[in-house]
């Protein structure tokens, strides 16, 4: 059975050596001393490896079952959920006013990676609740916050988001779910939603559904969409649970992965709902939840890649196969371990350099969210808005690829279920699809985010990279060669791609959209290049200062050099593809495919 070890040491390195969180002026960051963050991460790592990880295979093999309208979760899930609740983990970064611990979002993100890596399907129950609570916190009335948030922050009640319908996915303006206004100010919600993660289960006393619907008589299309709070069980004025609402689970979807999470078809039959936010402004409220979810999904790509890598590494060290071409490394045994072979090393280095770079990227993104929310910094908000589709799209695409590489290390055993590697690949696959398929993320990046606020935020990103290069170049020849020069070239490629879109996208928008997927990956590679340059600098500084843990920092430098030399040059390939424009992409008539 696969195992999981929480990467707490690497998280501490990113938080303190790279991001220097205690030196930040973001409110609350001065409390993030290394001993404090270390204690939190160690405890989260313990529950991840000892409680959640052993249930990962259980959830995959048992799945969820629907009996008389009630979904039964896999064996052990309810007990584990209680342990997570008792530890206060669901409310780690939620306001104290509603029972949370008010820690920065960056700490919730680090803990979330561990929980997702150990058991993604399980962690989705609390993750979606966090997103729904965030939407209510941002857009709800005081009464709505007081009614729902204390129970949701504790996960006594869980939450969902209901967007997709059988006939429409991304094009939400086509939705048919209706909301009929009632005399008491509530609405009757009728319609069907599909692919609803955690839509029905037996681990909470109530489930608070956030449902997109169109108010009768409202505008057509997306402008007529509103967001509603629709509890599974209605809540009385005194906070107690009342009558069952007109919402039910019609079916559990049979899926490729995340079997331990109940992905439901939800039926709303004149269910009582309450408007969240303004009429016909549902997408504004839902995006609070969707943007948080997209960052969380990007983190899932990293998490599955990391746990798959951990197990592939152990297998490569243990499995004897063939001899090292430069001379036997295990002369007393029948063969050498797999890890001696260059092709296995290449695969493992791809995985390791991605996981560590992606971790830094995700945690940096979390600090931008803290800066935007805690410091009311509009520039930080604009930058993380720009980076959100990159985090979601790039990290889930590459994270999935890395689970396949890990599976490949096992050879035939990677394809056999008893070794557990296929689950990581199957679970990682959904992350490329839900919360907006990655092609949509690329279109959002190129079609909306680049031009947002007159291109201010993408220009700020380029200036950030340029400033980093200028401040740190010329101090050390090896660092310049290994980190600065590759980052400089990759950044130039990214800027050239942006210039191509500006010059050619106006006369033919397809020239930009045909290159959007390459651009998203290119942007992601530059972001990881920036992270590795920052991590390389931190490692070099530690070594120059006479650290007592030289092996850790030397390993970090070697891993970073690998990424900069073997992965970052892919930006040139993406640029070449982008600059071919739309002609070859759009050449065939639909009938000729």
C-alpha atoms as one frame of an Amber mdcrd trajectory, in Angstrom:
protein
   0.000   0.000   0.000   1.325   3.492  -0.838   2.431   5.745   1.993   2.662
   9.497   2.492   5.186  11.607   4.365   4.294  15.268   4.812   6.965  17.562
   3.272   7.074  19.795   6.345  10.771  20.606   6.041  10.341  21.794   2.474
   7.296  23.868   3.447   9.302  25.486   6.240  12.052  26.278   3.740   9.591
  27.997   1.399   7.810  29.888   4.169  10.922  31.134   5.963  13.943  30.982
   3.623  12.164  31.972   0.421   9.028  33.945   1.313  10.416  35.326   4.613
   6.901  35.427   6.009   7.767  36.934   9.391   9.370  39.940   7.666   6.228
  40.657   5.666   4.007  43.603   6.597   0.861  41.530   5.960  -1.227  41.604
   9.167  -0.787  38.385  11.128   2.417  37.321   9.413   4.564  38.530  12.302
   3.136  35.623  14.311   4.306  33.009  11.799   7.558  32.204  13.561   9.305
  29.014  12.465   8.537  27.159  15.707   4.862  28.081  15.426   4.442  27.119
  11.762   6.521  24.002  12.328   4.238  22.807  15.113   1.131  23.303  12.972
   2.643  21.574   9.953   3.899  18.645  12.025   0.445  18.065  13.528  -1.233
  18.340  10.132   1.372  16.003   8.694   0.703  13.463  11.428  -3.046  13.321
  10.804  -2.385  13.219   7.049  -0.041  10.240   7.173  -1.607   8.333  10.062
  -5.344   8.937   9.614  -6.147  10.138   6.098  -3.606   8.304   3.938  -4.642
   4.799   5.099  -8.233   5.642   4.081  -7.249   6.715   0.572  -7.319   3.180
  -0.829 -10.448   2.392   1.221 -12.282   5.308  -0.371 -11.084   4.292  -3.814
 -12.146   0.645  -3.531 -15.402   1.078  -1.576 -16.665   4.339  -3.003 -19.949
   5.903  -1.892 -23.364   4.241  -1.992 -26.837   5.758  -2.317 -29.508   4.092
  -0.161 -33.022   5.528   0.119 -31.816   9.025  -0.650 -28.887   8.861   1.792
 -25.287   8.602   0.670 -23.058   6.341   2.759 -19.392   7.319   2.723 -16.604
   4.682   2.826 -15.657   2.877   6.004 -13.653   5.060   8.367 -14.521   8.373
   6.724 -16.970   9.519   9.414 -14.508   8.815  12.223 -11.703  10.570  10.375
 -13.964  13.555   9.680 -14.639  13.837  13.403 -10.893  13.850  14.105 -10.330
  16.587  11.546 -13.170  18.615  13.086 -11.909  18.117  16.636  -8.510  19.434
  15.596 -10.090  22.639  14.289  -8.530  22.106  10.866 -11.554  23.173   8.742
 -11.553  26.644  10.334  -7.800  27.172  10.445  -7.892  30.390   8.397 -11.500
  31.441   9.037 -12.529  34.364  11.312 -12.542  33.823  15.067 -15.965  35.482
  15.155 -17.413  32.328  13.618 -15.255  29.793  15.433 -12.188  29.825  13.210
  -8.563  30.391  14.203  -7.981  33.397  11.925  -4.598  32.184  10.695  -3.356
  33.469   7.338  -4.553  31.741   4.186  -0.992  30.633   3.467  -1.144  28.267
   6.462  -4.469  26.841   5.336  -2.920  26.270   1.916   0.088  24.400   3.296
  -2.151  22.189   5.423  -4.508  21.722   2.477  -1.690  20.336   0.351  -0.932
  17.670   2.950  -4.578  16.710   3.375  -5.122  16.536  -0.397  -1.969  14.503
  -0.999  -2.952  11.981   1.650  -6.617  11.693   0.613  -7.983  14.010  -2.053
 -11.524  12.603  -2.142 -11.924  12.936   1.629 -10.458  16.441   1.783 -12.937
  17.724  -0.789 -15.766  17.534   1.778 -14.162  20.180   3.956 -12.548  22.046
   1.048 -15.862  22.770  -0.642 -17.329  23.775   2.701 -14.523  26.300   3.113
 -15.271  27.753  -0.317 -19.013  27.996   0.343 -18.354  29.631   3.714 -16.014
  32.127   2.045 -18.768  33.103  -0.401 -21.247  33.632   2.434 -18.617  35.581
   4.379 -17.998  37.874   1.403 -21.562  38.359   0.164 -23.996  37.312   2.893
 -26.063  39.454   5.203 -25.138  39.543   8.885 -28.063  37.262   9.609 -26.908
  34.762   6.971 -23.373  34.808   8.350 -24.579  34.273  11.913 -26.940  31.493
  10.826 -24.596  29.434   8.680 -20.940  30.257   9.277 -20.369  28.915  12.821
 -21.644  25.478  11.803 -19.825  25.539   8.450 -16.524  26.713   9.919 -16.641
  23.763  12.325 -17.849  21.453   9.510 -20.829  20.377  11.605 -22.569  21.484
   8.417 -20.838  21.135   5.066 -21.261  23.120   1.859 -21.390  22.679  -1.905
 -21.407  24.738  -5.083 -24.070  24.004  -7.727 -23.353  25.347 -11.199 -23.435
  22.685 -13.904 -26.623  21.360 -15.486 -27.049  18.425 -17.883 -27.150  20.683
 -20.951 -24.620  23.335 -19.915 -21.224  23.380 -18.276 -19.077  26.462 -18.751
 -21.841  28.361 -20.598 -23.839  29.122 -17.469 -26.080  31.600 -19.249 -27.933
  28.573 -20.657 -28.994  27.268 -17.243 -32.638  26.398 -16.662 -32.847  26.198
 -12.863 -35.494  28.706 -11.799 -36.062  30.776  -8.670 -39.620  31.935  -7.940
 -39.881  34.878  -5.494 -42.062  34.293  -2.424 -43.947  36.770  -0.270 -41.640
  36.225   2.714 -38.541  37.172   0.708 -37.408  33.599   0.074 -37.428  31.811
  -3.289 -38.609  28.443  -4.541 -35.751  26.785  -6.406 -36.537  24.174  -9.066
 -34.150  22.403 -11.432 -31.393  19.843 -11.669 -27.663  20.206 -11.106 -25.024
  17.615 -11.973 -21.433  16.840 -10.949 -22.037  18.220  -7.449 -19.097  17.184
  -5.281 -20.085  16.267  -1.705 -23.717  16.864  -2.679 -25.098  14.326  -0.213
 -23.340  12.316   2.510 -23.629  11.030   6.065 -20.833  12.994   7.775 -22.657
  16.240   8.646 -25.943  17.256  10.228 -26.794  19.581   7.355 -25.508  20.484
   3.891 -25.658  24.100   2.727 -25.948  24.187  -1.051 -25.034  27.338  -2.950
 -27.115  27.177  -6.124 -27.037  29.305  -9.255 -30.515  29.923 -10.676 -32.465
  32.467 -12.721 -35.138  34.555 -11.049 -38.347  34.447 -13.069 -38.651  37.572
 -15.201 -34.968  38.446 -14.938 -32.572  39.253 -17.794 -31.624  36.589 -20.322
 -28.301  34.817 -20.332 -25.567  35.162 -17.759 -26.854  38.590 -16.669 -29.933
  36.929 -15.195 -28.121  34.473 -12.927 -28.416  34.784  -9.137 -26.910  32.787
  -6.277 -28.982  31.190  -3.508 -28.384  29.493  -0.176 -30.425  26.289  -0.225
 -30.048  24.179   2.960 -30.670  20.447   2.837 -32.548  20.911   6.131 -34.164
  24.260   6.832 -32.803  26.231   9.781 -35.205  27.647  12.360 -34.929  31.187
  13.711 -33.245  29.884  16.859 -30.595  28.056  14.805 -32.059  24.582  15.320
 -32.768  22.281  12.402 -36.305  22.190  11.079 -38.049  20.532   8.157 -36.353
  18.718   5.288 -36.059  20.999   2.235 -37.098  20.064  -1.291 -33.607  18.984
  -2.340 -32.506  15.404  -2.957 -29.748  13.327  -4.476 -31.006  11.471  -7.550
 -27.813   9.616  -8.385 -24.133   9.204  -7.552 -21.927   9.468 -10.607 -19.602
   6.547 -11.347 -16.262   8.186 -11.985 -12.723   7.488 -13.083 -11.349   8.590
  -9.718 -12.073  10.369  -6.397 -14.427   7.494  -5.591 -14.496   8.420  -1.907
 -16.231  11.702  -2.711 -19.932  11.654  -3.501 -20.369  13.348  -6.863 -24.126
  13.771  -7.090 -26.993  14.635  -9.371 -29.007  17.079  -7.236 -32.717  17.648
  -7.771 -34.386  20.826  -6.524 -38.178  20.597  -6.305 -39.467  23.962  -5.120
 -36.768  23.974  -2.478 -36.647  27.022  -0.241 -33.675  29.228  -1.044 -32.369
  32.582   0.120 -30.680  35.111  -2.132 -26.935  35.452  -1.499 -25.700  38.833
  -2.640 -27.623  40.894  -5.179 -30.282  39.824  -7.656 -28.799  38.878 -11.057
 -25.263  39.232  -9.695 -24.809  35.558  -8.913 -21.618  35.130 -10.893 -19.913
  37.854  -8.886 -20.722  35.986  -5.671 -19.961  32.563  -7.114 -16.550  33.685
  -8.362 -15.513  34.252  -4.750 -15.967  30.528  -4.305 -14.761  29.507  -7.771
 -11.494  31.436  -7.578 -10.692  29.896  -4.193 -11.650  26.500  -5.580  -9.429
  26.967  -8.647  -6.431  27.704  -6.471  -7.299  24.665  -4.376  -7.552  22.506
  -7.493  -4.141  23.722  -8.683  -2.837  22.645  -5.299  -4.454  19.226  -5.855
  -2.354  18.802  -9.013   0.777  19.473  -6.963  -0.401  17.216  -4.120  -1.073
  14.168  -6.279   2.220  14.646  -8.106   4.120  14.810  -4.814   2.621  11.736
  -3.171   3.065   9.748  -6.402   6.705  10.885  -6.555   7.334   9.864  -2.956
   6.209   6.319  -3.660   7.988   6.093  -7.020  11.211   7.204  -5.343  10.990
   4.486  -2.708  10.233   1.876  -5.370  13.179   3.033  -7.489  15.510   2.682
  -4.510  14.196  -0.757  -3.595  13.492  -2.505  -6.911  16.495  -4.347  -8.370
  16.618  -4.277 -12.154  19.590  -4.304 -14.536  23.101  -3.051 -13.996  24.519
   0.463 -13.993  26.297   0.879 -17.333  29.231   2.556 -15.557  29.739  -0.352
 -13.149  27.714  -2.365 -10.671  26.458  -0.400  -7.666  25.096  -3.438  -5.861
  27.764  -6.085  -6.675  26.586  -8.495  -3.998  23.036  -8.545  -5.350  21.534
  -9.962  -8.553  21.011  -6.453  -9.989  21.283  -2.755  -9.182  18.346  -0.679
  -7.918  16.321   1.157 -10.560  17.519   4.545  -9.351  20.999   4.041 -10.841
  19.656   4.296 -14.399  19.735   7.742 -16.089  16.240   7.445 -17.542  14.764
   6.687 -14.115  16.769   9.609 -12.701  15.378  11.861 -15.442  11.828  10.872
 -14.564  12.355  11.332 -10.828  14.060  14.688 -11.334  11.154  15.845 -13.495
   8.807  14.935 -10.667  10.901  16.339  -7.837  11.689  19.649  -9.552   8.041
  20.144 -10.485   6.647  19.328  -7.029   9.060  21.593  -5.167   8.692  24.437
  -7.654   4.908  24.111  -7.669   4.807  24.132  -3.866   6.668  27.444  -3.800
   4.353  28.815  -6.512   1.188  27.835  -4.621   2.422  29.199  -1.297   3.524
  32.436  -2.960   0.050  32.692  -4.500  -1.457  32.203  -1.046   0.597  35.121
   0.305  -0.804  37.284  -2.492  -4.322  36.345  -1.360  -3.420  37.269   2.211
  -1.941  40.542   0.978  -5.078  41.294  -1.036  -7.507  40.463   1.787  -5.642
  41.372   4.953  -3.902  44.486   3.576  -6.667  45.478   1.120  -3.990  45.574
  -1.594  -5.633  45.931  -5.014  -2.393  45.275  -6.872  -1.955  41.951  -5.084
  -5.574  41.133  -5.857  -4.989  41.911  -9.529  -1.838  39.810  -9.662  -3.402
  36.722  -8.081  -6.394  37.136 -10.387  -3.957  36.992 -13.321  -2.155  33.963
 -11.882  -5.254  31.963 -10.888  -5.812  30.320 -14.309  -2.071  29.598 -14.493
  -2.046  27.930 -11.077  -5.150  25.924 -11.900  -4.393  24.994 -15.503  -0.623
  24.534 -15.540  -0.256  22.763 -12.194  -3.056  20.289 -12.860  -1.875  19.485
 -16.389   1.702  18.908 -15.324   0.718  17.346 -11.994  -1.253  14.701 -13.902
   1.715  14.095 -16.195   3.923  13.600 -13.141   1.620  10.945 -11.685   1.991
   9.074 -14.972   5.771   9.367 -14.763   5.626   8.006 -11.217   3.430   5.150
 -12.379   5.911   4.421 -15.180   8.763   3.979 -12.691   6.917   0.900 -11.433
   6.696  -0.652 -14.898   3.967  -3.293 -14.984   3.342  -2.983 -11.260   2.264
   0.620 -11.839  -0.676  -0.695 -13.840  -1.741  -3.177 -11.152  -4.222  -1.854
  -8.620  -2.665  -3.511  -5.564   0.353  -1.188  -5.818  -1.924   1.861  -5.628
  -0.211   4.063  -8.203  -3.092   4.162 -10.647  -5.265   5.864  -8.032  -3.030
   8.928  -8.043  -3.326   9.173 -11.815  -7.084   8.630 -11.759  -7.636  11.090
  -8.909  -5.398  13.718 -10.510  -7.293  13.548 -13.801 -10.383  15.348 -12.523
  -8.345  18.386 -11.509  -7.801  19.205 -15.187 -11.565  19.283 -15.713 -13.537
  20.603 -12.757 -13.716  24.234 -11.664 -13.391  25.163 -15.325 -11.649  22.825
 -17.775  -8.070  23.817 -18.489  -8.819  24.965 -22.008 -11.241  27.458 -20.465
  -8.535  28.551 -18.016  -6.246  29.290 -20.961  -8.972  31.285 -22.709  -9.642
  33.206 -19.495  -5.941  34.011 -19.155  -5.452  35.271 -22.703  -8.950  36.559
 -23.435  -9.599  38.382 -20.151  -6.777  38.459 -17.638  -3.967  39.826 -19.831
  -5.986  42.922 -20.693  -7.460  43.374 -17.210  -7.032  46.926 -15.934  -5.297
  47.885 -19.155  -2.690  45.126 -18.867  -1.470  46.551 -15.571  -1.050  43.226
 -13.797   0.820  41.316 -16.466   3.173  44.276 -16.832   3.662  44.235 -13.058
   4.572  40.554 -13.270   7.170  41.205 -15.971   8.578  44.081 -13.927   8.786
  41.818 -10.868  10.833  39.259 -12.798  12.993  41.977 -14.337  13.651  43.534
 -10.924  14.586  40.178  -9.411  17.052  39.549 -12.226  18.562  43.032 -11.949
  18.931  42.830  -8.154  20.565  39.407  -8.131  22.619  39.233 -11.315  26.385
  39.654 -11.304  27.004  38.518  -7.745  27.955  34.919  -8.482  28.953  33.500
 -11.869  27.548  30.043 -11.199  24.200  31.406  -9.989  24.011  33.719 -13.006
  24.652  30.843 -15.404  22.355  28.334 -13.699  19.426  30.522 -12.656  19.501
  34.132 -13.846  20.215  33.558 -17.541  17.587  30.807 -18.036  14.981  32.926
 -16.239  15.868  35.973 -18.324  15.463  34.042 -21.591  12.201  32.413 -20.539
  10.792  35.790 -19.499  11.749  37.228 -22.898   9.914  34.341 -24.584   6.800
  35.041 -22.520   6.910  38.745 -23.342   7.385  37.947 -27.038   4.287  35.764
 -26.940   2.307  38.568 -25.314   3.543  40.969 -27.989   2.465  38.529 -30.701
  -1.053  38.479 -29.262  -1.163  42.281 -29.205   0.015  42.591 -32.789  -2.013
  39.755 -34.298  -4.949  39.133 -31.973  -6.874  42.270 -32.867  -7.064  41.559
 -36.593  -7.846  37.891 -35.975  -8.775  36.870 -32.401  -8.170  33.233 -33.278
  -4.445  34.012 -33.509  -4.490  34.655 -29.774  -6.934  31.935 -28.784  -5.126
  29.250 -30.803  -2.020  29.974 -28.753  -3.721  30.375 -25.395  -2.960  26.878
 -24.099   0.718  27.189 -24.974   0.766  30.601 -23.326  -0.748  29.245 -20.105
   1.934  26.572 -19.909   4.628  29.048 -20.851   3.460  31.379 -18.089   3.484
  28.498 -15.623   7.020  27.537 -16.570   8.221  31.096 -16.075   6.508  31.197
 -12.672   8.259  27.993 -11.636  11.488  29.400 -13.062  11.052  32.473 -10.873
  10.343  30.265  -7.867  13.423  28.158  -8.528  15.569  31.258  -8.941  14.300
  32.484  -5.581  14.821  29.080  -3.966  18.280  28.819  -5.505  19.199  32.195
  -4.065  17.878  31.185  -0.628  19.834  27.928  -0.742  23.023  29.680  -1.839
  22.613  32.259   0.942  22.199  29.498   3.519  25.288  27.666   2.268  27.341
  30.856   2.201  26.256  31.472   5.792  27.626  28.155   6.978  24.385  26.252
   7.515  24.500  23.052   9.537  22.242  21.354   6.977  24.388  21.713   3.861
  23.015  18.538   2.248  19.465  19.935   2.151  20.508  23.198   0.498  22.920
  21.544  -1.932  20.116  19.201  -2.965  17.849  22.194  -3.455  20.422  23.875
  -5.723  20.923  20.716  -7.776  17.160  20.252  -8.198  16.766  23.873  -9.239
  19.581  23.618 -11.779  17.817  20.627 -13.288  14.542  22.533 -13.718  16.246
  25.569 -15.227  18.295  23.454 -17.654  15.808  20.756 -18.638  12.303  22.217
 -18.221  12.416  25.991 -18.524  13.771  25.985 -22.124  10.353  24.629 -23.184
   9.210  28.248 -23.328  10.983  28.508 -26.697   8.910  25.642 -28.069   5.684
  27.218 -26.833   6.667  30.547 -28.396   7.367  28.894 -31.748   3.950  27.237
 -31.653   2.185  30.463 -30.674   3.817  32.402 -33.500   2.391  30.019 -36.128
  -0.966  31.662 -35.419  -4.377  30.164 -36.086  -4.031  29.181 -39.737  -3.015
  25.542 -39.236  -5.322  25.144 -36.246  -8.394  26.361 -38.117  -7.511  24.959
 -41.573 -10.012  22.078 -41.685 -13.734  22.418 -42.152 -15.679  20.674 -39.385
 -16.780  17.986 -41.837 -13.159  17.067 -42.600 -12.058  16.134 -39.088
